[in-house]
Amino acid sequence: MPPRPAIYNKYTQMLRDRPLELFKQFSVSPPDGAVGDAAVDALGSLRRNRVMPIGVRSQVPMDGTLAQFFRSGPTDPIGFKAGTVNNGIAWINLVEDTTRMYNALTFDAIIPSSQRTIPANHLPVWFLPWESRHLIDMTIPARRTDDDHDPTDPGIFFTAAINGCSVFVRGDPSSPTVFHGGISQGQTPYGNEPAAFWRDLLQASVAHEGVNRGFKEVNNTDYINQTGVSGGAKTARGDQYLQWLKTLPSGPFTISQVVPWGCDSASAGCWPPI
């Protein structure tokens, strides 16, 4: 007997059928990682534990032959690793975010252990998670068909929410490799220049390929912090928005603060694959 067709809620249905329209109307705040099958915990509640679908992890030394990729001076090898996702398909159901981002949508990125445990009425997407002190990458395979509803060939990609992380894209546009690197600002060997560190770590981690194909990137200075100071939250575009707000007629509301979370086009943390 063929499986029953999924019945999506209005947001997930819109993501499936009109994704660009969805992203024009709503901000989407992805989770920072994936979760697995639902299981009953000690208190009798259904829970989904975090899973990290990394098939290969490798230490990226900042000395020896790879020292050429890093800035001169002391480079303490403090445990940064590269990891490759081996199962990049997660199942999601968009819901209103009632805990963090007002008027935004969010979801759980569920990676089931088998086809039998795929959650009902969820949509498959490519999902790249995040892990501290890691440069996590995933290659999105080239589309096999134009069918956007093939569960093994999703047409939408998300990476984990970015609040200061760096995201890089390199390789063939029809099958790009996406990298997500993140840690609290100031905790890399480059101090308050984490984007520069992730860029050098990327070059070192792919040095074995022997060919520099170039890459595109989005960093914290593009969407949350252009101050160069750890903990800052200020961008030129955020300042422009504040100045525009001040030109509006006075009314019952008072502007107390403008923080560039979600103001810039790079801050969504998601995009359809190239």
CSV table of C-alpha atoms in Angstrom, one decimal:
chain,number,residue,atom,x,y,z
A,1,MET,CA,0.0,0.0,0.0
A,2,PRO,CA,1.5,3.4,-1.0
A,3,PRO,CA,2.1,5.9,1.9
A,4,ARG,CA,-0.5,8.4,2.6
A,5,PRO,CA,0.2,11.9,1.2
A,6,ALA,CA,1.5,14.4,3.7
A,7,ILE,CA,-0.9,17.0,5.0
A,8,TYR,CA,1.2,20.1,5.7
A,9,ASN,CA,0.3,23.1,7.8
A,10,LYS,CA,0.0,26.5,6.0
A,11,TYR,CA,3.7,27.5,6.6
A,12,THR,CA,5.2,24.2,5.5
A,13,GLN,CA,2.9,24.0,2.5
A,14,MET,CA,4.0,27.4,1.5
A,15,LEU,CA,7.7,26.4,1.9
A,16,ARG,CA,7.0,23.5,-0.4
A,17,ASP,CA,5.1,25.3,-3.1
A,18,ARG,CA,6.1,29.0,-2.8
A,19,PRO,CA,9.4,29.2,-0.9
A,20,LEU,CA,10.4,32.6,-2.1
A,21,GLU,CA,7.1,34.1,-1.2
A,22,LEU,CA,7.4,32.5,2.3
A,23,PHE,CA,10.8,34.1,2.9
A,24,LYS,CA,9.5,37.5,1.7
A,25,GLN,CA,6.8,37.3,4.3
A,26,PHE,CA,8.4,35.6,7.3
A,27,SER,CA,11.8,35.4,9.0
A,28,VAL,CA,12.9,31.8,9.7
A,29,SER,CA,15.0,31.0,12.8
A,30,PRO,CA,16.5,27.6,12.3
A,31,PRO,CA,17.7,25.4,15.2
A,32,ASP,CA,21.4,25.1,15.9
A,33,GLY,CA,21.4,21.4,15.4
A,34,ALA,CA,19.5,18.3,14.4
A,35,VAL,CA,17.6,15.9,16.5
A,36,GLY,CA,16.8,12.2,16.2
A,37,ASP,CA,13.8,9.9,16.8
A,38,ALA,CA,11.3,10.7,19.5
A,39,ALA,CA,11.8,8.6,22.7
A,40,VAL,CA,10.2,8.6,26.1
A,41,ASP,CA,12.4,10.0,28.8
A,42,ALA,CA,12.5,9.2,32.5
A,43,LEU,CA,9.6,11.5,33.3
A,44,GLY,CA,7.4,9.9,30.6
A,45,SER,CA,7.6,12.8,28.1
A,46,LEU,CA,8.5,12.4,24.5
A,47,ARG,CA,11.9,13.9,23.7
A,48,ARG,CA,14.2,14.1,20.8
A,49,ASN,CA,17.9,14.1,21.6
A,50,ARG,CA,20.4,16.1,19.6
A,51,VAL,CA,22.3,14.1,16.9
A,52,MET,CA,25.3,15.1,14.9
A,53,PRO,CA,25.4,13.3,11.6
A,54,ILE,CA,29.1,13.7,11.0
A,55,GLY,CA,30.8,10.8,9.2
A,56,VAL,CA,34.3,12.1,9.3
A,57,ARG,CA,36.1,14.3,11.9
A,58,SER,CA,39.7,15.4,11.6
A,59,GLN,CA,41.9,17.6,13.7
A,60,VAL,CA,43.2,20.7,11.9
A,61,PRO,CA,46.6,21.4,13.2
A,62,MET,CA,47.8,25.0,13.1
A,63,ASP,CA,51.4,24.1,13.0
A,64,GLY,CA,53.7,21.9,10.8
A,65,THR,CA,52.9,21.9,7.1
A,66,LEU,CA,49.6,23.7,7.6
A,67,ALA,CA,51.1,26.7,9.4
A,68,GLN,CA,51.5,28.5,6.1
A,69,PHE,CA,47.7,29.0,6.0
A,70,PHE,CA,47.7,30.8,9.4
A,71,ARG,CA,49.0,34.2,10.6
A,72,SER,CA,52.6,34.2,11.8
A,73,GLY,CA,53.2,34.1,15.5
A,74,PRO,CA,52.0,31.7,18.2
A,75,THR,CA,49.2,29.5,16.9
A,76,ASP,CA,48.2,27.3,19.9
A,77,PRO,CA,46.5,24.2,18.5
A,78,ILE,CA,43.4,24.5,20.7
A,79,GLY,CA,41.3,21.6,19.2
A,80,PHE,CA,39.6,23.0,16.2
A,81,LYS,CA,38.3,20.3,13.9
A,82,ALA,CA,36.8,19.8,10.5
A,83,GLY,CA,33.7,17.6,10.1
A,84,THR,CA,31.7,16.3,7.1
A,85,VAL,CA,28.0,15.6,7.3
A,86,ASN,CA,27.2,12.1,5.9
A,87,ASN,CA,23.4,12.4,6.1
A,88,GLY,CA,22.2,15.9,5.2
A,89,ILE,CA,18.5,15.3,4.8
A,90,ALA,CA,16.3,16.5,7.7
A,91,TRP,CA,12.5,16.6,8.0
A,92,ILE,CA,10.9,19.8,9.2
A,93,ASN,CA,7.6,21.3,10.0
A,94,LEU,CA,7.5,25.1,10.2
A,95,VAL,CA,5.8,26.5,13.3
A,96,GLU,CA,5.5,30.0,14.9
A,97,ASP,CA,8.5,30.7,17.1
A,98,THR,CA,7.0,31.5,20.5
A,99,THR,CA,10.2,31.4,22.5
A,100,ARG,CA,12.9,33.5,20.8
A,101,MET,CA,12.0,35.5,17.7
A,102,TYR,CA,8.6,37.3,17.6
A,103,ASN,CA,6.7,36.8,14.4
A,104,ALA,CA,9.3,34.4,13.1
A,105,LEU,CA,9.0,30.7,12.1
A,106,THR,CA,11.2,27.9,13.4
A,107,PHE,CA,11.4,24.1,13.2
A,108,ASP,CA,13.0,21.0,14.5
A,109,ALA,CA,15.5,19.4,12.1
A,110,ILE,CA,14.6,15.8,12.5
A,111,ILE,CA,17.0,13.1,11.2
A,112,PRO,CA,15.1,9.8,11.5
A,113,SER,CA,17.0,6.5,12.1
A,114,SER,CA,15.0,4.8,9.3
A,115,GLN,CA,12.2,5.4,6.8
A,116,ARG,CA,9.8,3.9,9.3
A,117,THR,CA,10.4,6.7,11.8
A,118,ILE,CA,10.1,9.6,9.4
A,119,PRO,CA,7.6,12.0,11.1
A,120,ALA,CA,4.3,12.5,9.5
A,121,ASN,CA,3.4,15.7,7.7
A,122,HIS,CA,7.1,16.9,7.6
A,123,LEU,CA,9.0,18.2,4.6
A,124,PRO,CA,12.5,17.0,3.7
A,125,VAL,CA,15.3,19.6,3.3
A,126,TRP,CA,19.0,19.7,3.3
A,127,PHE,CA,20.3,20.8,6.7
A,128,LEU,CA,23.8,21.7,7.8
A,129,PRO,CA,24.1,21.8,11.6
A,130,TRP,CA,26.6,23.7,13.8
A,131,GLU,CA,29.1,22.5,16.5
A,132,SER,CA,31.4,24.7,18.5
A,133,ARG,CA,35.1,24.6,17.5
A,134,HIS,CA,34.2,22.8,14.3
A,135,LEU,CA,34.1,23.7,10.6
A,136,ILE,CA,31.3,21.5,9.5
A,137,ASP,CA,30.7,21.0,5.8
A,138,MET,CA,28.2,19.3,3.6
A,139,THR,CA,28.0,18.9,-0.2
A,140,ILE,CA,24.6,19.2,-1.7
A,141,PRO,CA,24.2,16.7,-4.6
A,142,ALA,CA,23.2,18.0,-8.0
A,143,ARG,CA,19.5,17.8,-8.6
A,144,ARG,CA,18.5,14.5,-10.3
A,145,THR,CA,15.1,15.7,-11.5
A,146,ASP,CA,12.9,18.8,-11.4
A,147,ASP,CA,10.6,17.2,-8.9
A,148,ASP,CA,10.8,19.3,-5.8
A,149,HIS,CA,8.8,16.8,-3.8
A,150,ASP,CA,11.2,13.9,-4.1
A,151,PRO,CA,12.1,13.0,-0.4
A,152,THR,CA,15.6,11.9,-1.5
A,153,ASP,CA,16.2,15.1,-3.6
A,154,PRO,CA,15.0,18.1,-1.6
A,155,GLY,CA,14.9,21.5,-3.3
A,156,ILE,CA,15.5,23.6,-0.1
A,157,PHE,CA,18.7,24.1,2.0
A,158,PHE,CA,19.0,25.5,5.5
A,159,THR,CA,22.0,25.9,7.7
A,160,ALA,CA,21.8,26.2,11.5
A,161,ALA,CA,20.9,29.7,12.8
A,162,ILE,CA,23.8,32.1,12.6
A,163,ASN,CA,24.4,34.7,15.4
A,164,GLY,CA,28.0,35.5,14.6
A,165,CYS,CA,29.1,32.4,12.7
A,166,SER,CA,30.8,32.3,9.3
A,167,VAL,CA,29.3,30.4,6.3
A,168,PHE,CA,31.3,29.6,3.2
A,169,VAL,CA,30.2,28.1,-0.2
A,170,ARG,CA,32.6,26.7,-2.7
A,171,GLY,CA,32.7,24.2,-5.6
A,172,ASP,CA,30.4,23.6,-8.5
A,173,PRO,CA,27.3,25.8,-8.3
A,174,SER,CA,25.2,22.7,-9.3
A,175,SER,CA,26.6,20.8,-6.3
A,176,PRO,CA,28.1,23.3,-3.9
A,177,THR,CA,29.9,22.5,-0.6
A,178,VAL,CA,28.7,24.6,2.3
A,179,PHE,CA,30.8,25.2,5.4
A,180,HIS,CA,29.5,26.5,8.8
A,181,GLY,CA,32.1,27.6,11.4
A,182,GLY,CA,31.3,29.1,14.7
A,183,ILE,CA,32.4,29.8,18.3
A,184,SER,CA,32.0,32.8,20.6
A,185,GLN,CA,33.8,35.8,19.3
A,186,GLY,CA,37.1,36.3,20.9
A,187,GLN,CA,37.7,32.5,21.4
A,188,THR,CA,39.7,31.9,18.3
A,189,PRO,CA,43.4,32.5,18.0
A,190,TYR,CA,42.6,35.6,16.1
A,191,GLY,CA,40.7,37.2,18.9
A,192,ASN,CA,38.0,39.6,17.6
A,193,GLU,CA,38.6,38.6,14.0
A,194,PRO,CA,36.8,35.2,13.9
A,195,ALA,CA,35.9,35.5,10.2
A,196,ALA,CA,39.6,35.7,9.3
A,197,PHE,CA,40.3,32.6,11.4
A,198,TRP,CA,37.5,30.5,9.9
A,199,ARG,CA,38.7,31.6,6.4
A,200,ASP,CA,42.2,30.4,7.1
A,201,LEU,CA,41.0,27.2,8.7
A,202,LEU,CA,38.9,26.5,5.6
A,203,GLN,CA,42.0,26.9,3.4
A,204,ALA,CA,44.0,24.6,5.7
A,205,SER,CA,41.3,21.9,5.9
A,206,VAL,CA,41.0,21.6,2.1
A,207,ALA,CA,44.7,22.0,1.4
A,208,HIS,CA,44.9,18.3,0.5
A,209,GLU,CA,42.8,19.0,-2.6
A,210,GLY,CA,45.7,20.9,-4.2
A,211,VAL,CA,43.4,23.2,-6.0
A,212,ASN,CA,42.0,26.5,-4.7
A,213,ARG,CA,38.6,26.9,-6.3
A,214,GLY,CA,37.7,30.0,-4.4
A,215,PHE,CA,34.6,30.5,-2.2
A,216,LYS,CA,31.9,33.0,-1.2
A,217,GLU,CA,31.2,33.8,2.4
A,218,VAL,CA,28.9,35.4,4.9
A,219,ASN,CA,30.4,36.6,8.2
A,220,ASN,CA,29.3,38.3,11.5
A,221,THR,CA,30.3,41.7,10.0
A,222,ASP,CA,27.7,41.2,7.3
A,223,TYR,CA,24.7,40.8,9.5
A,224,ILE,CA,25.2,41.4,13.2
A,225,ASN,CA,28.4,43.1,14.3
A,226,GLN,CA,30.7,45.5,12.5
A,227,THR,CA,32.2,47.0,15.7
A,228,GLY,CA,35.2,44.6,15.8
A,229,VAL,CA,34.5,44.2,19.5
A,230,SER,CA,33.3,41.0,21.1
A,231,GLY,CA,29.7,41.2,22.1
A,232,GLY,CA,28.9,44.1,19.8
A,233,ALA,CA,25.7,44.2,17.8
A,234,LYS,CA,25.8,47.1,15.3
A,235,THR,CA,25.9,47.3,11.5
A,236,ALA,CA,25.7,50.1,9.0
A,237,ARG,CA,22.3,48.8,7.8
A,238,GLY,CA,21.0,48.7,11.3
A,239,ASP,CA,22.0,52.3,11.8
A,240,GLN,CA,20.3,53.3,8.5
A,241,TYR,CA,17.1,51.6,9.8
A,242,LEU,CA,17.3,53.5,13.0
A,243,GLN,CA,17.7,56.8,11.2
A,244,TRP,CA,14.7,56.0,9.0
A,245,LEU,CA,12.6,55.2,12.1
A,246,LYS,CA,13.5,58.6,13.5
A,247,THR,CA,12.0,60.3,10.4
A,248,LEU,CA,8.5,58.9,11.1
A,249,PRO,CA,5.8,60.9,12.8
A,250,SER,CA,5.8,60.7,16.6
A,251,GLY,CA,3.2,58.4,18.0
A,252,PRO,CA,2.4,56.1,21.0
A,253,PHE,CA,5.6,54.1,20.5
A,254,THR,CA,9.1,55.0,21.6
A,255,ILE,CA,12.2,53.6,19.9
A,256,SER,CA,14.4,52.1,22.7
A,257,GLN,CA,16.9,50.0,20.7
A,258,VAL,CA,17.7,48.7,17.2
A,259,VAL,CA,19.6,45.4,17.1
A,260,PRO,CA,20.4,44.1,13.6
A,261,TRP,CA,19.1,40.6,14.1
A,262,GLY,CA,17.3,39.7,10.9
A,263,CYS,CA,17.6,43.2,9.4
A,264,ASP,CA,20.2,42.2,6.8
A,265,SER,CA,19.6,39.9,3.9
A,266,ALA,CA,22.4,37.6,5.0
A,267,SER,CA,21.0,36.9,8.5
A,268,ALA,CA,18.2,34.4,7.6
A,269,GLY,CA,20.6,31.4,7.7
A,270,CYS,CA,18.9,29.8,4.8
A,271,TRP,CA,18.6,29.9,1.0
A,272,PRO,CA,17.5,27.6,-1.8
A,273,PRO,CA,20.5,25.7,-3.2
A,274,ILE,CA,22.3,27.4,-6.0
